[in-house]
mmCIF file of C-alpha atoms and ligand atoms in Angstrom:
data_model
loop_
_atom_site.group_PDB
_atom_site.id
_atom_site.type_symbol
_atom_site.label_atom_id
_atom_site.label_comp_id
_atom_site.label_asym_id
_atom_site.label_seq_id
_atom_site.Cartn_x
_atom_site.Cartn_y
_atom_site.Cartn_z
ATOM 1 C CA MET A 1003 -0.010 -0.022 0.055
ATOM 2 C CA LYS A 1004 1.493 3.209 -1.170
ATOM 3 C CA LEU A 1005 1.633 6.484 0.841
ATOM 4 C CA LEU A 1006 3.170 9.798 -0.134
ATOM 5 C CA LEU A 1007 4.870 11.673 2.572
ATOM 6 C CA LEU A 1008 5.577 15.466 1.860
ATOM 7 C CA GLU A 1009 8.087 16.631 4.725
ATOM 8 C CA ASP A 1010 11.176 18.665 4.186
ATOM 9 C CA ASP A 1011 12.765 18.028 7.619
ATOM 10 C CA ASP A 1012 15.412 15.454 6.654
ATOM 11 C CA LEU A 1013 15.691 13.776 10.271
ATOM 12 C CA LEU A 1014 11.954 13.501 10.851
ATOM 13 C CA ALA A 1015 11.325 12.295 7.281
ATOM 14 C CA GLU A 1016 13.743 9.662 7.568
ATOM 15 C CA SER A 1017 12.548 8.467 10.784
ATOM 16 C CA LEU A 1018 8.877 8.426 9.437
ATOM 17 C CA VAL A 1019 9.673 6.513 6.389
ATOM 18 C CA GLU A 1020 11.466 3.668 8.386
ATOM 19 C CA SER A 1021 8.502 3.623 10.724
ATOM 20 C CA LEU A 1022 6.068 3.358 8.017
ATOM 21 C CA LYS A 1023 7.984 0.732 6.142
ATOM 22 C CA ASP A 1024 8.139 -1.378 9.434
ATOM 23 C CA SER A 1025 4.443 -1.083 9.464
ATOM 24 C CA GLY A 1026 4.106 -2.324 5.682
ATOM 25 C CA TYR A 1027 3.663 0.736 3.734
ATOM 26 C CA ARG A 1028 5.411 1.545 0.859
ATOM 27 C CA VAL A 1029 6.339 5.313 0.990
ATOM 28 C CA ASP A 1030 7.519 7.922 -1.555
ATOM 29 C CA LEU A 1031 8.942 10.900 0.052
ATOM 30 C CA ALA A 1032 8.735 14.499 -1.405
ATOM 31 C CA THR A 1033 10.403 17.386 0.102
ATOM 32 C CA SER A 1034 8.756 19.970 -1.768
ATOM 33 C CA LEU A 1035 5.337 20.877 -3.347
ATOM 34 C CA LYS A 1036 6.735 20.500 -6.697
ATOM 35 C CA ALA A 1037 7.992 17.217 -6.076
ATOM 36 C CA ALA A 1038 4.676 15.905 -4.330
ATOM 37 C CA GLU A 1039 2.730 17.219 -7.310
ATOM 38 C CA ALA A 1040 5.215 15.220 -9.681
ATOM 39 C CA PHE A 1041 4.707 12.033 -7.626
ATOM 40 C CA MET A 1042 0.905 12.489 -7.731
ATOM 41 C CA ALA A 1043 0.828 12.854 -11.465
ATOM 42 C CA THR A 1044 2.353 9.482 -12.004
ATOM 43 C CA GLU A 1045 1.503 7.301 -9.037
ATOM 44 C CA ALA A 1046 -1.632 6.294 -7.322
ATOM 45 C CA TYR A 1047 -1.534 6.556 -3.352
ATOM 46 C CA GLU A 1048 -3.848 5.381 -0.662
ATOM 47 C CA LEU A 1049 -3.151 8.339 1.534
ATOM 48 C CA ALA A 1050 -0.899 11.322 1.804
ATOM 49 C CA ILE A 1051 0.761 12.932 4.933
ATOM 50 C CA LEU A 1052 1.432 16.544 4.310
ATOM 51 C CA ASP A 1053 3.729 18.956 6.330
ATOM 52 C CA LEU A 1054 2.445 22.389 6.102
ATOM 53 C CA GLY A 1055 5.765 24.594 5.905
ATOM 54 C CA LEU A 1056 7.705 23.611 2.889
ATOM 55 C CA PRO A 1057 10.390 25.632 0.931
ATOM 56 C CA ASP A 1058 8.140 26.344 -2.030
ATOM 57 C CA GLY A 1059 4.767 27.048 -0.266
ATOM 58 C CA SER A 1060 2.060 25.556 2.311
ATOM 59 C CA GLY A 1061 1.048 21.996 2.155
ATOM 60 C CA LEU A 1062 -2.445 23.444 2.740
ATOM 61 C CA ASP A 1063 -2.409 25.085 -0.730
ATOM 62 C CA LEU A 1064 -1.648 21.706 -2.278
ATOM 63 C CA LEU A 1065 -4.376 20.173 -0.351
ATOM 64 C CA LYS A 1066 -6.770 22.964 -1.449
ATOM 65 C CA ARG A 1067 -5.739 22.331 -5.057
ATOM 66 C CA TRP A 1068 -6.214 18.574 -4.736
ATOM 67 C CA ARG A 1069 -9.874 19.155 -3.233
ATOM 68 C CA GLN A 1070 -10.692 21.688 -5.951
ATOM 69 C CA SER A 1071 -9.894 19.165 -8.704
ATOM 70 C CA GLY A 1072 -12.011 16.393 -7.122
ATOM 71 C CA GLN A 1073 -8.813 14.386 -5.605
ATOM 72 C CA GLY A 1074 -10.362 12.640 -2.439
ATOM 73 C CA LEU A 1075 -7.323 10.854 -1.186
ATOM 74 C CA PRO A 1076 -7.181 10.699 2.392
ATOM 75 C CA VAL A 1077 -4.871 13.430 3.952
ATOM 76 C CA LEU A 1078 -3.263 13.779 7.249
ATOM 77 C CA ILE A 1079 -1.628 17.007 8.216
ATOM 78 C CA LEU A 1080 1.433 17.369 10.030
ATOM 79 C CA THR A 1081 2.519 20.576 11.681
ATOM 80 C CA ALA A 1082 4.174 22.357 14.171
ATOM 81 C CA ARG A 1083 1.493 24.924 14.803
ATOM 82 C CA ASP A 1084 -1.036 23.860 17.296
ATOM 83 C CA THR A 1085 -3.430 26.640 17.743
ATOM 84 C CA TRP A 1086 -7.241 25.743 17.116
ATOM 85 C CA GLU A 1087 -7.536 28.336 14.340
ATOM 86 C CA ASP A 1088 -4.689 26.229 12.385
ATOM 87 C CA LYS A 1089 -6.572 23.111 12.986
ATOM 88 C CA VAL A 1090 -9.826 24.491 11.687
ATOM 89 C CA VAL A 1091 -8.199 25.978 8.590
ATOM 90 C CA GLY A 1092 -6.556 22.499 7.950
ATOM 91 C CA LEU A 1093 -9.597 20.656 8.382
ATOM 92 C CA GLU A 1094 -11.954 23.114 6.456
ATOM 93 C CA GLY A 1095 -9.064 22.911 3.720
ATOM 94 C CA GLY A 1096 -9.987 19.263 3.221
ATOM 95 C CA ALA A 1097 -7.598 17.481 5.565
ATOM 96 C CA ASP A 1098 -9.059 14.223 7.162
ATOM 97 C CA ASP A 1099 -6.879 14.247 10.303
ATOM 98 C CA TYR A 1100 -4.398 16.540 11.973
ATOM 99 C CA LEU A 1101 -1.199 15.659 14.123
ATOM 100 C CA THR A 1102 0.818 18.329 15.938
ATOM 101 C CA LYS A 1103 4.791 18.021 16.131
ATOM 102 C CA PRO A 1104 6.289 16.675 18.115
ATOM 103 C CA PHE A 1105 4.219 13.522 18.067
ATOM 104 C CA HIS A 1106 4.744 9.654 18.883
ATOM 105 C CA GLU A 1107 5.346 7.728 15.471
ATOM 106 C CA ALA A 1108 2.963 5.068 17.041
ATOM 107 C CA GLU A 1109 0.145 7.610 17.101
ATOM 108 C CA LEU A 1110 0.690 8.550 13.451
ATOM 109 C CA ILE A 1111 0.658 4.940 12.385
ATOM 110 C CA ALA A 1112 -2.571 4.352 14.377
ATOM 111 C CA ARG A 1113 -4.129 7.364 12.802
ATOM 112 C CA ILE A 1114 -3.178 6.091 9.305
ATOM 113 C CA LYS A 1115 -4.653 2.921 9.893
ATOM 114 C CA ALA A 1116 -7.951 4.412 11.126
ATOM 115 C CA LEU A 1117 -8.183 6.560 7.910
ATOM 116 C CA LEU A 1118 -7.396 3.715 5.618
ATOM 117 C CA ARG A 1119 -10.134 1.712 7.534
ATOM 118 C CA ARG A 1120 -12.663 4.523 7.180
ATOM 119 C CA LYS A 1121 -11.643 4.683 3.573
ATOM 120 C CA SER A 1122 -12.561 1.021 3.055
ATOM 121 C CA GLY A 1123 -15.694 1.284 5.267
ATOM 122 C CA ARG A 1124 -14.535 -0.819 7.908
ATOM 123 C CA LEU A 1125 -14.878 -0.483 11.628
ATOM 124 C CA SER A 1126 -13.183 -3.626 13.149
ATOM 125 C CA ARG A 1127 -9.474 -4.036 13.441
ATOM 126 C CA ASP A 1128 -9.509 -7.264 11.530
ATOM 127 C CA LEU A 1129 -9.921 -7.019 7.684
ATOM 128 C CA THR A 1130 -12.391 -10.088 6.817
ATOM 129 C CA LEU A 1131 -13.488 -10.715 3.338
ATOM 130 C CA GLY A 1132 -15.366 -14.067 2.831
ATOM 131 C CA SER A 1133 -13.521 -16.595 4.716
ATOM 132 C CA VAL A 1134 -10.153 -14.894 5.116
ATOM 133 C CA SER A 1135 -9.402 -12.637 7.968
ATOM 134 C CA LEU A 1136 -6.235 -10.365 8.211
ATOM 135 C CA ASP A 1137 -4.981 -8.897 11.465
ATOM 136 C CA GLU A 1138 -3.342 -5.845 10.530
ATOM 137 C CA ALA A 1139 -1.775 -4.986 13.825
ATOM 138 C CA ASN A 1140 -0.068 -8.487 14.244
ATOM 139 C CA GLN A 1141 0.298 -9.411 10.551
ATOM 140 C CA CYS A 1142 -1.311 -12.768 10.789
ATOM 141 C CA VAL A 1143 -3.900 -14.532 8.698
ATOM 142 C CA ARG A 1144 -6.479 -17.137 9.205
ATOM 143 C CA MET A 1145 -9.195 -19.075 7.182
ATOM 144 C CA ALA A 1146 -12.835 -19.109 8.673
ATOM 145 C CA GLU A 1147 -12.214 -19.641 12.354
ATOM 146 C CA GLY A 1148 -9.047 -21.539 11.994
ATOM 147 C CA PRO A 1149 -5.692 -20.883 13.495
ATOM 148 C CA TRP A 1150 -3.833 -17.659 12.937
ATOM 149 C CA HIS A 1151 -0.811 -17.962 10.652
ATOM 150 C CA PRO A 1152 1.908 -15.181 11.029
ATOM 151 C CA LEU A 1153 3.102 -13.621 7.781
ATOM 152 C CA THR A 1154 6.410 -12.234 6.576
ATOM 153 C CA GLY A 1155 6.615 -8.514 5.837
ATOM 154 C CA THR A 1156 6.254 -9.109 2.222
ATOM 155 C CA GLU A 1157 3.541 -11.636 2.408
ATOM 156 C CA PHE A 1158 1.472 -9.310 4.618
ATOM 157 C CA VAL A 1159 1.802 -6.018 2.325
ATOM 158 C CA LEU A 1160 0.857 -8.369 -0.637
ATOM 159 C CA LEU A 1161 -2.208 -9.971 0.995
ATOM 160 C CA ARG A 1162 -3.434 -6.581 2.566
ATOM 161 C CA TYR A 1163 -3.216 -4.946 -0.871
ATOM 162 C CA PHE A 1164 -5.104 -7.715 -2.546
ATOM 163 C CA MET A 1165 -7.876 -7.484 0.253
ATOM 164 C CA HIS A 1166 -8.254 -3.727 0.037
ATOM 165 C CA HIS A 1167 -8.796 -4.321 -3.765
ATOM 166 C CA PRO A 1168 -11.037 -7.394 -4.083
ATOM 167 C CA GLY A 1169 -12.399 -8.396 -7.520
ATOM 168 C CA ARG A 1170 -9.781 -6.354 -9.260
ATOM 169 C CA VAL A 1171 -7.263 -7.765 -11.666
ATOM 170 C CA LEU A 1172 -3.960 -6.764 -10.456
ATOM 171 C CA SER A 1173 -0.872 -7.401 -12.777
ATOM 172 C CA LYS A 1174 2.497 -8.643 -11.686
ATOM 173 C CA GLU A 1175 3.960 -5.052 -12.558
ATOM 174 C CA HIS A 1176 1.280 -3.202 -10.473
ATOM 175 C CA LEU A 1177 1.824 -5.541 -7.457
ATOM 176 C CA LEU A 1178 5.642 -5.210 -7.812
ATOM 177 C CA ASN A 1179 5.000 -1.502 -7.648
ATOM 178 C CA GLN A 1180 3.128 -1.753 -4.333
ATOM 179 C CA LEU A 1181 6.033 -3.847 -2.746
ATOM 180 C CA TYR A 1182 9.067 -1.664 -3.836
ATOM 181 C CA ALA A 1183 9.934 2.084 -3.658
ATOM 182 C CA LEU A 1184 10.617 3.938 -7.018
ATOM 183 C CA SER A 1185 14.045 4.463 -5.605
ATOM 184 C CA GLN A 1186 14.782 0.654 -5.210
ATOM 185 C CA ASP A 1187 15.917 -1.668 -7.985
ATOM 186 C CA ALA A 1188 12.968 -3.372 -9.752
ATOM 187 C CA ALA A 1189 12.651 -6.837 -8.581
ATOM 188 C CA ALA A 1190 11.892 -9.722 -11.144
ATOM 189 C CA PRO A 1191 8.126 -10.268 -11.807
ATOM 190 C CA ASN A 1192 8.416 -13.843 -11.051
ATOM 191 C CA LEU A 1193 8.934 -12.946 -7.382
ATOM 192 C CA ILE A 1194 5.159 -12.078 -7.470
ATOM 193 C CA GLU A 1195 4.628 -15.771 -8.349
ATOM 194 C CA VAL A 1196 6.809 -17.023 -5.380
ATOM 195 C CA TYR A 1197 4.801 -15.018 -2.765
ATOM 196 C CA ILE A 1198 1.474 -15.771 -4.469
ATOM 197 C CA ALA A 1199 2.274 -19.463 -4.121
ATOM 198 C CA ARG A 1200 3.163 -18.953 -0.530
ATOM 199 C CA LEU A 1201 -0.078 -16.944 0.447
ATOM 200 C CA ARG A 1202 -1.914 -19.749 -1.329
ATOM 201 C CA ARG A 1203 -0.508 -22.275 1.290
ATOM 202 C CA TYR A 1204 -2.547 -20.258 3.856
ATOM 203 C CA LEU A 1205 -5.550 -19.253 1.942
ATOM 204 C CA GLY A 1206 -6.214 -22.350 -0.734
ATOM 205 C CA LYS A 1207 -6.204 -21.798 -4.463
ATOM 206 C CA SER A 1208 -9.644 -20.007 -4.807
ATOM 207 C CA SER A 1209 -8.998 -16.999 -2.906
ATOM 208 C CA ILE A 1210 -6.245 -15.668 -5.301
ATOM 209 C CA GLN A 1211 -7.153 -16.566 -8.872
ATOM 210 C CA THR A 1212 -4.704 -16.351 -11.782
ATOM 211 C CA ARG A 1213 -5.897 -14.460 -14.953
ATOM 212 C CA ARG A 1214 -3.621 -15.873 -17.397
ATOM 213 C CA GLY A 1215 -1.884 -13.138 -19.008
ATOM 214 C CA GLN A 1216 -3.390 -10.346 -16.950
ATOM 215 C CA GLY A 1217 -2.491 -11.123 -13.453
ATOM 216 C CA TYR A 1218 -4.255 -12.243 -10.257
ATOM 217 C CA VAL A 1219 -7.697 -11.368 -8.613
ATOM 218 C CA PHE A 1220 -8.574 -11.637 -4.872
ATOM 219 C CA VAL A 1221 -11.949 -13.234 -4.778
ATOM 220 C CA ALA A 1222 -14.103 -13.266 -1.472
ATOM 221 C CA ASP A 1223 -15.885 -16.516 -0.994
HETATM 222 CA CA1 LIG B 77 8.588 21.801 7.364
#
């Protein structure tokens, strides 16, 4: 699942990217409004985290432009400002949530998960589709009421992506793009086959179906 982080403070950005990666998110880091707009023009994100004070302007102006153009991506604003007026301006500008610096990274992760849950219309902590349940906090999966199986980081990221996009045919290239950051060397597409085979050991063959020549589709049964 890809997130866009717009933050020009190097130390904070580096630390946030690490925490978000540890939680299984793929992160593209932009340090200016211009860079963020370039990423948005070419990539599809599930959520954006925006700092307000950037070298080439305010994250709020970017957010207002997105909302005016109908961009409904969930947005969490990070800022050093903590007056209630700033919060009102941020929320009225179209932000979905707001976090004042300094903050605990665990709180940021919890808020991101809550926003993504809200986006997919879920209220409970576990993501359940058909007989498959994914525990996003503990990165475990189970079938029906069976035992929980722990997943590796990559298995978890891949399965979570499938479960957030059920019924959609996802190509190997699209899935690889979810797993690896733009800056990393592209992995071989057959790596996806390896991970799909591993997930099918837990899920059986019918949950992730192969569409020959097109990719894979998660089917909730
Ligand atoms: Ca800043």
